[in-house]
Coordinates of C-alpha atoms and ligand atoms in Angstrom, one line a residue:
M1 CA 120.8 88.1 60.6
P2 CA 123.6 88.4 63.6
Q3 CA 124.2 85.0 65.2
Y4 CA 122.8 85.2 69.0
K5 CA 123.8 83.1 71.9
L6 CA 121.8 83.5 75.1
T7 CA 123.4 82.1 78.2
Y8 CA 121.6 81.5 81.4
F9 CA 120.8 78.7 83.9
N10 CA 117.9 76.4 83.0
L11 CA 115.3 78.7 84.4
R12 CA 112.9 81.5 83.0
G13 CA 114.4 83.9 85.9
R14 CA 116.3 86.7 84.1
A15 CA 116.7 85.3 80.7
E16 CA 112.8 85.1 80.0
I17 CA 112.1 88.6 79.1
S18 CA 114.9 87.9 76.2
R19 CA 113.4 84.7 75.3
Y20 CA 109.9 86.3 74.8
L21 CA 111.4 88.9 72.7
F22 CA 113.3 86.4 70.5
A23 CA 110.1 84.4 70.3
Y24 CA 108.1 87.6 68.9
S25 CA 110.4 88.6 66.7
G26 CA 111.2 84.8 65.2
K27 CA 114.7 85.6 65.1
K28 CA 116.6 82.6 65.6
Y29 CA 119.1 82.3 68.6
E30 CA 120.8 79.4 70.8
D31 CA 119.1 79.3 74.0
H32 CA 122.3 78.1 76.0
R33 CA 121.3 76.6 79.3
I34 CA 123.9 75.7 81.8
E35 CA 123.9 73.5 84.6
G36 CA 124.4 74.8 88.4
A37 CA 127.1 72.0 88.8
D38 CA 129.2 73.7 85.8
W39 CA 128.7 77.3 86.8
P40 CA 131.9 77.6 89.1
K41 CA 133.9 76.5 86.2
I42 CA 131.9 78.9 83.5
K43 CA 131.9 82.0 85.9
P44 CA 135.5 83.5 85.3
T45 CA 135.0 83.0 81.4
I46 CA 131.9 85.5 81.7
P47 CA 132.5 89.3 81.5
F48 CA 131.4 90.7 84.9
G49 CA 130.8 87.0 86.1
K50 CA 127.2 86.7 86.0
V51 CA 124.3 85.6 83.8
P52 CA 122.4 86.2 81.3
V53 CA 124.7 87.2 78.9
L54 CA 123.8 87.4 75.1
E55 CA 126.7 87.2 72.3
V56 CA 125.7 89.0 69.4
D57 CA 128.1 88.1 66.6
G58 CA 130.9 87.5 69.4
V59 CA 130.2 90.6 71.2
T60 CA 129.1 89.6 74.8
I61 CA 126.4 92.0 76.4
H62 CA 125.7 91.5 80.3
Q63 CA 122.8 92.7 82.2
S64 CA 119.3 91.3 81.6
L65 CA 117.7 94.5 80.9
A66 CA 120.4 95.9 78.6
I67 CA 120.1 92.7 76.6
A68 CA 116.4 92.9 76.7
R69 CA 116.1 96.6 75.8
Y70 CA 118.6 96.2 72.9
L71 CA 116.2 93.2 71.7
A72 CA 113.2 95.2 71.9
R73 CA 114.5 98.1 70.4
E74 CA 115.7 95.7 67.2
S75 CA 112.0 94.5 67.2
G76 CA 110.2 97.7 67.2
L77 CA 109.0 96.7 71.0
A78 CA 110.6 99.5 72.7
G79 CA 108.0 101.9 72.4
Q80 CA 106.9 104.1 69.4
T81 CA 108.5 107.3 70.4
P82 CA 111.2 108.9 72.9
V83 CA 108.3 109.2 75.7
E84 CA 106.8 105.8 75.3
Q85 CA 110.4 104.3 75.4
A86 CA 110.9 106.0 78.6
L87 CA 107.6 104.8 79.9
A88 CA 108.3 101.5 79.0
D89 CA 111.8 101.5 80.5
A90 CA 110.1 103.0 83.6
I91 CA 107.8 100.0 84.1
V92 CA 110.4 97.5 83.5
D93 CA 112.4 99.1 86.1
T94 CA 109.6 99.2 88.6
L95 CA 108.9 95.7 88.2
D96 CA 112.5 94.5 88.5
D97 CA 113.1 96.8 91.5
F98 CA 110.2 94.7 93.1
M99 CA 111.6 91.3 92.0
T100 CA 114.8 92.4 93.5
L101 CA 113.4 92.5 96.8
F102 CA 113.0 88.7 96.9
P103 CA 116.2 87.0 98.5
W104 CA 116.0 84.5 95.6
G105 CA 119.5 82.8 97.2
E106 CA 118.4 82.5 100.7
K107 CA 119.3 78.8 101.4
N108 CA 117.4 78.6 105.1
Q109 CA 114.1 77.7 103.8
D110 CA 112.2 79.2 106.8
V111 CA 113.8 82.6 106.6
R112 CA 113.2 82.6 102.9
K113 CA 109.5 81.8 103.4
R114 CA 108.9 84.4 105.6
A115 CA 110.7 87.0 103.7
F116 CA 108.6 85.8 100.4
D117 CA 105.3 85.9 102.4
D118 CA 106.0 89.5 103.8
I119 CA 106.8 90.9 100.5
L120 CA 103.8 89.0 98.8
T121 CA 101.3 89.9 101.4
N122 CA 102.6 93.4 102.5
K123 CA 104.5 95.1 99.5
A124 CA 102.8 93.6 96.3
P125 CA 99.3 95.4 96.7
E126 CA 100.8 98.5 96.4
L127 CA 102.6 97.9 93.3
L128 CA 99.6 96.1 91.8
K129 CA 97.4 99.0 92.8
D130 CA 99.8 101.6 90.9
L131 CA 100.2 99.3 88.0
D132 CA 96.5 99.0 87.4
T133 CA 96.0 102.7 87.6
F134 CA 99.0 103.3 84.9
L135 CA 97.2 100.4 82.8
G136 CA 93.7 101.9 83.4
D137 CA 91.4 100.6 80.4
N138 CA 94.0 100.7 77.7
N139 CA 94.8 97.3 76.2
W140 CA 98.7 97.7 76.9
L141 CA 100.8 99.3 79.6
V142 CA 102.3 101.9 77.1
G143 CA 101.0 103.5 73.9
K144 CA 98.8 101.6 71.5
S145 CA 100.7 98.3 70.9
V146 CA 102.4 95.6 72.7
T147 CA 106.0 96.4 74.3
W148 CA 108.4 94.8 76.0
A149 CA 106.9 96.1 79.3
D150 CA 103.9 94.0 78.7
F151 CA 106.2 91.0 78.2
Y152 CA 107.8 92.0 81.6
W153 CA 104.8 92.0 83.4
D154 CA 103.9 88.6 82.1
V155 CA 107.3 87.1 83.0
C156 CA 107.4 88.6 86.5
S157 CA 103.8 87.9 87.1
T158 CA 104.1 84.3 86.5
T159 CA 106.7 83.7 89.0
L160 CA 104.8 85.7 91.5
L161 CA 101.5 84.0 90.9
S162 CA 103.6 80.5 91.4
Y163 CA 104.1 81.8 94.8
K164 CA 100.8 83.3 95.6
P165 CA 97.8 82.3 92.8
D166 CA 95.3 84.8 94.2
L167 CA 98.1 87.6 94.1
A168 CA 96.3 89.8 91.6
D169 CA 92.6 88.7 91.7
K170 CA 91.5 92.2 92.7
Y171 CA 92.9 93.4 89.6
P172 CA 91.3 91.8 86.6
R173 CA 92.7 94.5 84.2
L174 CA 96.1 93.3 84.9
L175 CA 94.9 89.5 84.8
A176 CA 93.5 90.2 81.1
L177 CA 96.8 92.2 80.1
R178 CA 98.7 88.7 80.9
D179 CA 96.0 86.7 79.0
R180 CA 96.7 89.2 76.1
V181 CA 100.4 88.8 76.1
Q182 CA 100.2 85.1 76.5
A183 CA 97.4 84.9 73.3
L184 CA 100.0 86.4 71.0
P185 CA 100.7 83.6 68.8
A186 CA 104.1 83.5 69.2
I187 CA 104.3 83.9 72.9
A188 CA 101.7 81.1 73.1
A189 CA 103.6 78.9 70.8
W190 CA 107.1 79.8 73.0
I191 CA 105.4 79.2 76.6
Q192 CA 104.1 75.8 75.3
K193 CA 107.2 74.7 74.0
R194 CA 109.7 75.9 76.8
P195 CA 111.4 73.7 79.1
K196 CA 109.1 73.4 82.2
T197 CA 111.2 75.1 85.3
T198 CA 110.1 76.0 88.7
M199 CA 111.0 79.8 88.3
Ligands
GSH1 N1 121.5 92.9 87.3 C1 121.8 91.6 86.9 C2 121.8 90.6 87.7 C3 122.5 89.2 87.5 C4 122.7 88.2 88.2 O1 122.6 88.4 89.4 N2 122.6 86.9 87.8 C5 122.4 85.8 88.8 C6 121.5 84.7 88.3 S1 119.9 85.2 88.5 C7 123.9 85.2 88.7 O2 124.6 84.9 87.6 N3 124.2 84.5 89.6 C8 125.4 83.6 89.8 C9 126.6 84.5 90.6 O3 126.5 85.5 90.8 O4 127.5 83.9 90.6 C10 120.9 91.3 85.6 O5 119.9 91.7 85.4 O6 121.6 90.6 84.9

């Protein structure tokens, strides 16, 4: 088994999808969480200067979704056929496009709040409607079993719901999908034991 070290801040953020994949697969890894105060000194040592990064036997992989896609493939969670894999990738990218709209780094709290409210009120409904249509009455977003796309929906929606708890109330099928992901024993155990962070 390779030695894995996942480096990120003490947040769910862009590392949580990989932490779900490690939890589900049962693979051992070092969940290395850096303090914000130490970041300026660590940044120059990290290829491309951003986190998360995953070291696999000393090889450093950057980009959160490249890391997660690699882990999903290794664990059979990337989709069962090439078409399912492309669909799972497409859902992950769709969710990521949406999450990237938010000005996460904005320091002015008024500006930040106005932008968040606008995105959650005016842009989220279209995404949720399309996701609900895509899911339909299926148990999982892609194919007949859980994939990393379901995990990413759970990870992203957990953060979105923390800002707007009624966000998906009109979409019980999407909320039920969250319940199904969170009921997977390894995911339930991880959610219970993970450090409690705001995002
Ligand atoms: N597209 C990249 C974005 C990476 C990114 O922007 N990481 C942020 C934390 S979420 C970071 O490293 N910020 C510190 C910096 O840029 O100095 C990914 O998904 O990994």
